[in-house]
mmCIF file of N, CA and C in Angstrom:
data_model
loop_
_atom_site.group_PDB
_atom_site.id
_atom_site.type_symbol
_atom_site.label_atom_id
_atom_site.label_comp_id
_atom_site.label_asym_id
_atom_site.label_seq_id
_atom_site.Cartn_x
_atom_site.Cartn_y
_atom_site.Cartn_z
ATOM 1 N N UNK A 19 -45.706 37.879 -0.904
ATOM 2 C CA UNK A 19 -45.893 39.261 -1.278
ATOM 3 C C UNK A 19 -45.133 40.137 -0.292
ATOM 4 N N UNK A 20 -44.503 41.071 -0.759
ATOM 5 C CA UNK A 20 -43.433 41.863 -0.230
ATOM 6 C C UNK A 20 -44.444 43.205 -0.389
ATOM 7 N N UNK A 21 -44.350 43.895 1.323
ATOM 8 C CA UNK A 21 -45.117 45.238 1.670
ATOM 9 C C UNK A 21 -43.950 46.297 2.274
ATOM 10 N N UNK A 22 -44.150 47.690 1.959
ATOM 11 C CA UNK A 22 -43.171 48.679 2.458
ATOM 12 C C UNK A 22 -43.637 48.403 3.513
ATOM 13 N N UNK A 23 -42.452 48.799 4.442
ATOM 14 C CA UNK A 23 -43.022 49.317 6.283
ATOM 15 C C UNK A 23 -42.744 51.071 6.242
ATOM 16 N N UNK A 24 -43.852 51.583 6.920
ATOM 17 C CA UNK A 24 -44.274 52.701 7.125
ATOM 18 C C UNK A 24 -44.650 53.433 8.525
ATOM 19 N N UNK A 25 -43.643 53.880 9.285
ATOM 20 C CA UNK A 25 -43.748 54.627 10.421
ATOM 21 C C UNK A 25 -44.861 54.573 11.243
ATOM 22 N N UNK A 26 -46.072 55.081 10.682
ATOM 23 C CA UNK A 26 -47.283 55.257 10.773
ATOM 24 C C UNK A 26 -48.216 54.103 10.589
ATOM 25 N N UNK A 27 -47.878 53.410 10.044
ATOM 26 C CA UNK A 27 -48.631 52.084 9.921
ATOM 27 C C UNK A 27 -48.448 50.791 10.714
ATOM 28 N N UNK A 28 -49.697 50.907 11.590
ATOM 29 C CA UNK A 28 -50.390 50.231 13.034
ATOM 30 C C UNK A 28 -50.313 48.530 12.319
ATOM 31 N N UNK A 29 -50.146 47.303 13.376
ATOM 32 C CA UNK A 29 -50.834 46.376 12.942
ATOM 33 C C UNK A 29 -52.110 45.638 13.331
ATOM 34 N N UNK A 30 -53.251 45.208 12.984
ATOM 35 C CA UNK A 30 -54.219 44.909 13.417
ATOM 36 C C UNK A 30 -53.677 43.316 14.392
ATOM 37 N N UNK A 31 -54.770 43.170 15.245
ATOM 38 C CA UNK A 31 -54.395 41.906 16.019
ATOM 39 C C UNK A 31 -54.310 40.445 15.309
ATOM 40 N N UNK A 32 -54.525 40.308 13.697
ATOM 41 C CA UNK A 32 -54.722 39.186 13.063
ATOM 42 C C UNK A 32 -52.702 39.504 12.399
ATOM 43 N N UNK A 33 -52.051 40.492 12.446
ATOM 44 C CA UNK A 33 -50.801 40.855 12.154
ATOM 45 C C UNK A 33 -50.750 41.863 10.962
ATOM 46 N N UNK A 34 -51.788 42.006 10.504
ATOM 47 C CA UNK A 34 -51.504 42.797 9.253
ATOM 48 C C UNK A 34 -51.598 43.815 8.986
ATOM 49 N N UNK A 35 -50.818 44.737 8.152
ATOM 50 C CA UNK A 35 -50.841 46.068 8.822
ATOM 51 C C UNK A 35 -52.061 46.649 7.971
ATOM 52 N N UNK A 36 -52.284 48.175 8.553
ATOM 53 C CA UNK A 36 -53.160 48.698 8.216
ATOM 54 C C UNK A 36 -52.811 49.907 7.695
ATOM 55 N N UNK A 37 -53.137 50.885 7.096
ATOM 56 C CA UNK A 37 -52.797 52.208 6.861
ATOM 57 C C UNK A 37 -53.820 53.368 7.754
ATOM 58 N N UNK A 38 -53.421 54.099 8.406
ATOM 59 C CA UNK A 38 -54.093 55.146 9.431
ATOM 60 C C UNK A 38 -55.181 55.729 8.715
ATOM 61 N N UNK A 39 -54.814 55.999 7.257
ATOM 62 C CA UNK A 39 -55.472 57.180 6.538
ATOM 63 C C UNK A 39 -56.789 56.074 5.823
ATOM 64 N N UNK A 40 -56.803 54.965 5.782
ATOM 65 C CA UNK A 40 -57.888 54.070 5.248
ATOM 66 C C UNK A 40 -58.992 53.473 6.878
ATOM 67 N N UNK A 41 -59.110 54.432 7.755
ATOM 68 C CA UNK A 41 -60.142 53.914 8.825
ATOM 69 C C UNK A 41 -61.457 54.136 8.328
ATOM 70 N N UNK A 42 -62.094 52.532 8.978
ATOM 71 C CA UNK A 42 -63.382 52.324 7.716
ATOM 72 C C UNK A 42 -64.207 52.065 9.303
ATOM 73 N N UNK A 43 -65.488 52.455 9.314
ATOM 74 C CA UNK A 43 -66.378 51.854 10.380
ATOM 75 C C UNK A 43 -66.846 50.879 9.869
ATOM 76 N N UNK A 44 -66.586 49.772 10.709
ATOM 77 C CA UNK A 44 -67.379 48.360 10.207
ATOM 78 C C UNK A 44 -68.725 48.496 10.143
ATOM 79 N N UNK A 45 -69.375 49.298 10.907
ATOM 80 C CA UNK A 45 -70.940 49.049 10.692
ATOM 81 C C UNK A 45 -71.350 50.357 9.470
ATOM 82 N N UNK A 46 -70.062 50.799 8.519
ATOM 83 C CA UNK A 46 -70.488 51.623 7.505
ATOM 84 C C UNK A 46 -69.598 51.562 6.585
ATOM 85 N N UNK A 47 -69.395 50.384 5.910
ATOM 86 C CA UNK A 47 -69.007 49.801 5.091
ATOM 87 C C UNK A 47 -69.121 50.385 3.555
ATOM 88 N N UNK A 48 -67.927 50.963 2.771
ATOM 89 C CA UNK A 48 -67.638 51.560 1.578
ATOM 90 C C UNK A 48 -68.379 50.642 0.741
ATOM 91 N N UNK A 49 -69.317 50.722 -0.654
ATOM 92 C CA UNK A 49 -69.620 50.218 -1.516
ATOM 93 C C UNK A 49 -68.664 49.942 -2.731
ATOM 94 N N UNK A 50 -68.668 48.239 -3.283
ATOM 95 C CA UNK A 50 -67.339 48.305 -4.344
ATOM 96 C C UNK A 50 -68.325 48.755 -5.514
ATOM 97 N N UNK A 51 -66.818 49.512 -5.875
ATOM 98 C CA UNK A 51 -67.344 49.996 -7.654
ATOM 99 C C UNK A 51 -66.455 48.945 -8.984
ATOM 100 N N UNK A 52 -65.516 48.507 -8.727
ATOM 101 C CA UNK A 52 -65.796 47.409 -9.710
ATOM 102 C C UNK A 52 -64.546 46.295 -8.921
ATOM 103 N N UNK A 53 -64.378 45.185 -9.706
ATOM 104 C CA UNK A 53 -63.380 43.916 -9.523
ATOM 105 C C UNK A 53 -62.507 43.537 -10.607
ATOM 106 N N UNK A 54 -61.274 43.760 -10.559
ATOM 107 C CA UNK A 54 -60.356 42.741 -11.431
ATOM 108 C C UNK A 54 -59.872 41.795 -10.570
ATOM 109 N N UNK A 55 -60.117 40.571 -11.586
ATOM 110 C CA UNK A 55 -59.323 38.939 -11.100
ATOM 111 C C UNK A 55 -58.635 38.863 -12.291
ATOM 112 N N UNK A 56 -57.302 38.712 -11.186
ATOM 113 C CA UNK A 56 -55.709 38.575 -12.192
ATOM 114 C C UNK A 56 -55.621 36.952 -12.213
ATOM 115 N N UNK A 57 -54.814 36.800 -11.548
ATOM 116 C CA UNK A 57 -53.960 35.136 -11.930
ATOM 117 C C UNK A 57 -53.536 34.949 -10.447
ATOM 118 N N UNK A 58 -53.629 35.434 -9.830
ATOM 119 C CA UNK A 58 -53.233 35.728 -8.649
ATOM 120 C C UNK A 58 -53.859 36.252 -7.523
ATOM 121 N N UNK A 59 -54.420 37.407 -8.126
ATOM 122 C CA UNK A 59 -55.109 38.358 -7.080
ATOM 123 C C UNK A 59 -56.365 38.447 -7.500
ATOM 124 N N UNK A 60 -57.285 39.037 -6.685
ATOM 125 C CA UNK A 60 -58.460 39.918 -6.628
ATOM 126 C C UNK A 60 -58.587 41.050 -6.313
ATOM 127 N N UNK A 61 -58.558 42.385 -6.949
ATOM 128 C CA UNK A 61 -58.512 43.700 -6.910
ATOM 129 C C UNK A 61 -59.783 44.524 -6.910
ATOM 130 N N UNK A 62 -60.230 44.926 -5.441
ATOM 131 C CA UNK A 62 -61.592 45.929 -5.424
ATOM 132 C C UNK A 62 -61.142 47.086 -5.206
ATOM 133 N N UNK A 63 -62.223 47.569 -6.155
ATOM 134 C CA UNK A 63 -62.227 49.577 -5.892
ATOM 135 C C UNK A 63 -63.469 49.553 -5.103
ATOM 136 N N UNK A 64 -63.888 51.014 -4.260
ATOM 137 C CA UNK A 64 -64.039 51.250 -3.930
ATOM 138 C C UNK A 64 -64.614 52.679 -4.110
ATOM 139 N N UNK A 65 -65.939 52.817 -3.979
ATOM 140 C CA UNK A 65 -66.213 54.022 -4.077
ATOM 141 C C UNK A 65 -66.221 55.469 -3.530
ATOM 142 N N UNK A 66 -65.326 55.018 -2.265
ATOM 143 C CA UNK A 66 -64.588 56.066 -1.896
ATOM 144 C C UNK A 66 -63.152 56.117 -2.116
ATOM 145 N N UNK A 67 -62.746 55.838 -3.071
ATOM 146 C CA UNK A 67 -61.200 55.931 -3.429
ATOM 147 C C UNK A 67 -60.198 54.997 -3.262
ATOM 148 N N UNK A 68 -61.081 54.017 -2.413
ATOM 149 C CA UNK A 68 -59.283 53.188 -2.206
ATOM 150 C C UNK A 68 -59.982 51.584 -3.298
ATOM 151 N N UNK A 69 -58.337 51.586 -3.209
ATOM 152 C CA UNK A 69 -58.368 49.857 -4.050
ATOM 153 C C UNK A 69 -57.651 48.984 -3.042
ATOM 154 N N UNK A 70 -58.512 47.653 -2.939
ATOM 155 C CA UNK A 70 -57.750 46.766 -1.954
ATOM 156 C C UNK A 70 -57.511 45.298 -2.212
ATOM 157 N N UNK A 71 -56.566 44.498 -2.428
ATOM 158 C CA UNK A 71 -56.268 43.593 -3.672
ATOM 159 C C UNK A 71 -56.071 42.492 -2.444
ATOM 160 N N UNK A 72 -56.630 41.369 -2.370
ATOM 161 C CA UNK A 72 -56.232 39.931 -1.382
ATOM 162 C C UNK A 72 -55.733 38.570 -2.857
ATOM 163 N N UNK A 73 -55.209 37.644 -1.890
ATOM 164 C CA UNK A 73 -54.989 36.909 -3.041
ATOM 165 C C UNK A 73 -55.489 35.699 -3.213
ATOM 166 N N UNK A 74 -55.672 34.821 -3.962
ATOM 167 C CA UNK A 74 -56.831 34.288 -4.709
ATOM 168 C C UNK A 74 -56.426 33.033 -3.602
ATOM 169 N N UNK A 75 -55.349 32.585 -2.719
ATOM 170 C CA UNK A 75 -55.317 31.521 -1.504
ATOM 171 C C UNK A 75 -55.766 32.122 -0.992
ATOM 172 N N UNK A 76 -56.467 33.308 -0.911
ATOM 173 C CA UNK A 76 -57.672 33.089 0.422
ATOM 174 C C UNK A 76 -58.659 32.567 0.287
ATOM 175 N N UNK A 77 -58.894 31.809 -0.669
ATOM 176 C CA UNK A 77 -60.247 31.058 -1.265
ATOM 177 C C UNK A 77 -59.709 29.583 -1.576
ATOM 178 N N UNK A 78 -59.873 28.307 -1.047
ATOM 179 C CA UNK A 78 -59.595 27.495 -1.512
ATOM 180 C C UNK A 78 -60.071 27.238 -3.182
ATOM 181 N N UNK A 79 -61.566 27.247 -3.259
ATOM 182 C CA UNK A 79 -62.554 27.436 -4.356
ATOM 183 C C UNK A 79 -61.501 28.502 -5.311
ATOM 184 N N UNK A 80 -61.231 29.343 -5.412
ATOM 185 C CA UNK A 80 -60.742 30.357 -6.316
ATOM 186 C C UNK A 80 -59.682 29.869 -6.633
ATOM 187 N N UNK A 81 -58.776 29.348 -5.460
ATOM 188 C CA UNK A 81 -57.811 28.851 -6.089
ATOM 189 C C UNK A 81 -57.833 27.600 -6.804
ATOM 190 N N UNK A 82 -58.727 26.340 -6.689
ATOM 191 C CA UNK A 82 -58.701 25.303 -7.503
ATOM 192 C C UNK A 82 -59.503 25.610 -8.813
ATOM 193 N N UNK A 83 -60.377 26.841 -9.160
ATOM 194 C CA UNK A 83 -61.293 27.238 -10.307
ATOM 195 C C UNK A 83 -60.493 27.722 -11.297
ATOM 196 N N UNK A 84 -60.634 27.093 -12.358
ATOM 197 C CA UNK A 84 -60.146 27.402 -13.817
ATOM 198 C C UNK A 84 -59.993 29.109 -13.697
ATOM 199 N N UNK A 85 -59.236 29.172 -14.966
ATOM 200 C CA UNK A 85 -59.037 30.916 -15.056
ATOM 201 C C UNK A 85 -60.386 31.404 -15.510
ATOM 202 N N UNK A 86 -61.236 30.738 -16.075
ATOM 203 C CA UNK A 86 -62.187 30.889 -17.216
ATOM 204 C C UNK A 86 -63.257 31.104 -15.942
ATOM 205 N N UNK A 87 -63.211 29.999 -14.486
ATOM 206 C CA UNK A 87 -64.330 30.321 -13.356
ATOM 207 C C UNK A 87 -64.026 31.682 -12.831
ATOM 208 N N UNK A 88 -62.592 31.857 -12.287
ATOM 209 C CA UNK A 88 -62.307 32.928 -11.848
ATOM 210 C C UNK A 88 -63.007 33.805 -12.419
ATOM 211 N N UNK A 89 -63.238 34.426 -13.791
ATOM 212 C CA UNK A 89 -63.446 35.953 -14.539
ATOM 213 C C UNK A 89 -65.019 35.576 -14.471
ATOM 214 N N UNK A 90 -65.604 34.635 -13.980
ATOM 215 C CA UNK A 90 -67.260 34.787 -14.326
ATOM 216 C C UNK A 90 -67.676 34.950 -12.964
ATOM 217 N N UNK A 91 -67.726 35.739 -12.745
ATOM 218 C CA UNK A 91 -67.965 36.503 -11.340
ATOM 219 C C UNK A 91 -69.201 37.632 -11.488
ATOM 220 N N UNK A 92 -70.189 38.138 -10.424
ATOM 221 C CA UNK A 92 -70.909 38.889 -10.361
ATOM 222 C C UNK A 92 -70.756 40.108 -9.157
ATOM 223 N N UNK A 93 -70.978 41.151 -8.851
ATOM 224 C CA UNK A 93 -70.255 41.466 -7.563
ATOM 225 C C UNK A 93 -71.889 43.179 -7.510
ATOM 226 N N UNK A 94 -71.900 43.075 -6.425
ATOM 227 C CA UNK A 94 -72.955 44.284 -5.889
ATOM 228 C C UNK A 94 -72.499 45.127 -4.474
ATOM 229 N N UNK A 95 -72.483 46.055 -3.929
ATOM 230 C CA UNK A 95 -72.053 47.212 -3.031
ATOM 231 C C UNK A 95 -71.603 46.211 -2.379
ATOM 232 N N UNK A 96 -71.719 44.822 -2.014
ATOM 233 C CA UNK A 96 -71.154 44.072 -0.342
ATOM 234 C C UNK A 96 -70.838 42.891 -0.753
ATOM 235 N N UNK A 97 -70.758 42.174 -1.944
ATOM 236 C CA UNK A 97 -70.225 40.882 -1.992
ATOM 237 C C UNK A 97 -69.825 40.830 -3.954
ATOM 238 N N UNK A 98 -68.854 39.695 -3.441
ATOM 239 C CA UNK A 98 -68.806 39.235 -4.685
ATOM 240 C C UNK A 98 -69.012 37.803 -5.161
ATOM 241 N N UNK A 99 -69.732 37.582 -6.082
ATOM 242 C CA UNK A 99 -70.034 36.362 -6.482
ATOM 243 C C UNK A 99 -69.800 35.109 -7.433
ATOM 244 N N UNK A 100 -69.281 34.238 -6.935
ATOM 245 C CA UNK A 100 -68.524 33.255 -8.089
ATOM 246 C C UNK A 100 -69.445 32.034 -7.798
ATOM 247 N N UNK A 101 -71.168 32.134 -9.032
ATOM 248 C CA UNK A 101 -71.785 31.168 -8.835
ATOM 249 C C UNK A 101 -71.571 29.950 -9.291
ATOM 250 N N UNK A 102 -70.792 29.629 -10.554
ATOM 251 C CA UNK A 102 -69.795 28.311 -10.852
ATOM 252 C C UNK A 102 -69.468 27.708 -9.571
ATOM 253 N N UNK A 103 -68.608 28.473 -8.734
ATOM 254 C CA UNK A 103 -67.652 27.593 -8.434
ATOM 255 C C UNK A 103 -68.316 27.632 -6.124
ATOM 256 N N UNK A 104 -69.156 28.187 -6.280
ATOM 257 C CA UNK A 104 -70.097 28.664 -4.693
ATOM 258 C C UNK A 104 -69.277 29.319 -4.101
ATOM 259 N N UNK A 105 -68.848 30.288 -4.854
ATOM 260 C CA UNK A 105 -68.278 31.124 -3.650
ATOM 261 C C UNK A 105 -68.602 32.479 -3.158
ATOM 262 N N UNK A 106 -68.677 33.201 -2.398
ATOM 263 C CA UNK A 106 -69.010 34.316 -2.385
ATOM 264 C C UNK A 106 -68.051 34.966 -1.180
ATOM 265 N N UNK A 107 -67.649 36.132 -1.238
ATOM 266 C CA UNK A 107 -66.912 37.229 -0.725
ATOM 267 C C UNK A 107 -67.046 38.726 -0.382
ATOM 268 N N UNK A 108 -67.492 38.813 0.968
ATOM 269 C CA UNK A 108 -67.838 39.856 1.593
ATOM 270 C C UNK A 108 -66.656 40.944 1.459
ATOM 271 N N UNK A 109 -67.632 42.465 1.439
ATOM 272 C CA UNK A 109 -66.612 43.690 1.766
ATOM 273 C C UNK A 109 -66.116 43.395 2.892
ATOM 274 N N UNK A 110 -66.618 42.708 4.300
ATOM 275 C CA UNK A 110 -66.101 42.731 5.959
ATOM 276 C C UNK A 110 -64.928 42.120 5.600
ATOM 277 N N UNK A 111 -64.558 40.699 4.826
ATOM 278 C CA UNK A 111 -63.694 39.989 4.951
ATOM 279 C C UNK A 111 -62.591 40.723 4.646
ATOM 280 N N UNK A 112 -62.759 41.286 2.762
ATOM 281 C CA UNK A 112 -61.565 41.960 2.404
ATOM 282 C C UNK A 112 -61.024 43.338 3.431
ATOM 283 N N UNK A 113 -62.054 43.714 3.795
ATOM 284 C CA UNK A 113 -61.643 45.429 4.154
ATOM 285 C C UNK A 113 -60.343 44.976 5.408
ATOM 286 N N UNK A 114 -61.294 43.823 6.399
ATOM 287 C CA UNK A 114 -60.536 43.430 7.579
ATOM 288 C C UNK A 114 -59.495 42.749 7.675
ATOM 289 N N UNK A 115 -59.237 41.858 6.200
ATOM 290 C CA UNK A 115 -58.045 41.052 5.977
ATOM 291 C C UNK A 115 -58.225 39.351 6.887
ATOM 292 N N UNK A 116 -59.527 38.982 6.630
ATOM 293 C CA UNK A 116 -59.998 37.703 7.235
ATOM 294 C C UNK A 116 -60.408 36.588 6.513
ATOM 295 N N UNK A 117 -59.231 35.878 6.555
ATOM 296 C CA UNK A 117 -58.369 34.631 5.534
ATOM 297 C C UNK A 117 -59.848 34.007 5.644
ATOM 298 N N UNK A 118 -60.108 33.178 4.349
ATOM 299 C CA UNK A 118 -61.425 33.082 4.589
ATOM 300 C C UNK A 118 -61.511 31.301 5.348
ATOM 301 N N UNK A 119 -62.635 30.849 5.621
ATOM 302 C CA UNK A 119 -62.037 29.381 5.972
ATOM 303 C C UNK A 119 -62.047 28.625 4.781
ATOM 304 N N UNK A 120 -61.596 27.618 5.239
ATOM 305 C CA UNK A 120 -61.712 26.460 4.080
ATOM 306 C C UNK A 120 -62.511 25.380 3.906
ATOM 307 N N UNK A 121 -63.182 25.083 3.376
ATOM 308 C CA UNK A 121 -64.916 24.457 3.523
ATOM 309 C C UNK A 121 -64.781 23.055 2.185
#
């Protein structure tokens, strides 16, 4: 995946950049308002405005789950849930960009 570089845009110590204007307090964590799973990606909104999309190798599980596991998902203000396939996915992980492990 190919990202603009932007003057203003810091990188966190894991390498990835961040945008200035999206500073989130970890201990006050945005609630998601909904999820699309592409073929590829996972795309959360956010109920304060932003959308933040990781991709489906950050999940070993997501990535070996049928297209059909992928879309049966459940998701509430702090996680999302893929009970087929045991997976589940925190707002901390996505917001912070923390590859998840592999289990």
């Amino acid at each position: 995946m190919r990202t603009a570089s932007n003057p203003t845009t810091k990188r966190l110590t894991n390498g990835l950049p961040t945008n200035p204007a999206l500073r989130i307090d970890p201990h006050q964590l945005p609630d998601l308002s909904s999820v699309e799973v592409s073929e590829t990606t996972v795309i959360c909104s956010f109920e304060d405005g932003h959308t933040v999309s990781f991709p489906l190798s950050w999940s070993r599980k997501l990535t070996e789950a049928t297209p059909e596991q992928r879309q049966t998902f459940e998701f509430n203000a702090h996680f999302i849930f893929w009970d087929d396939i045991d997976e589940i996915i925190g707002v901390r992980n996505i917001l912070f960009g923390k590859q998840l492990q592999w289990r």
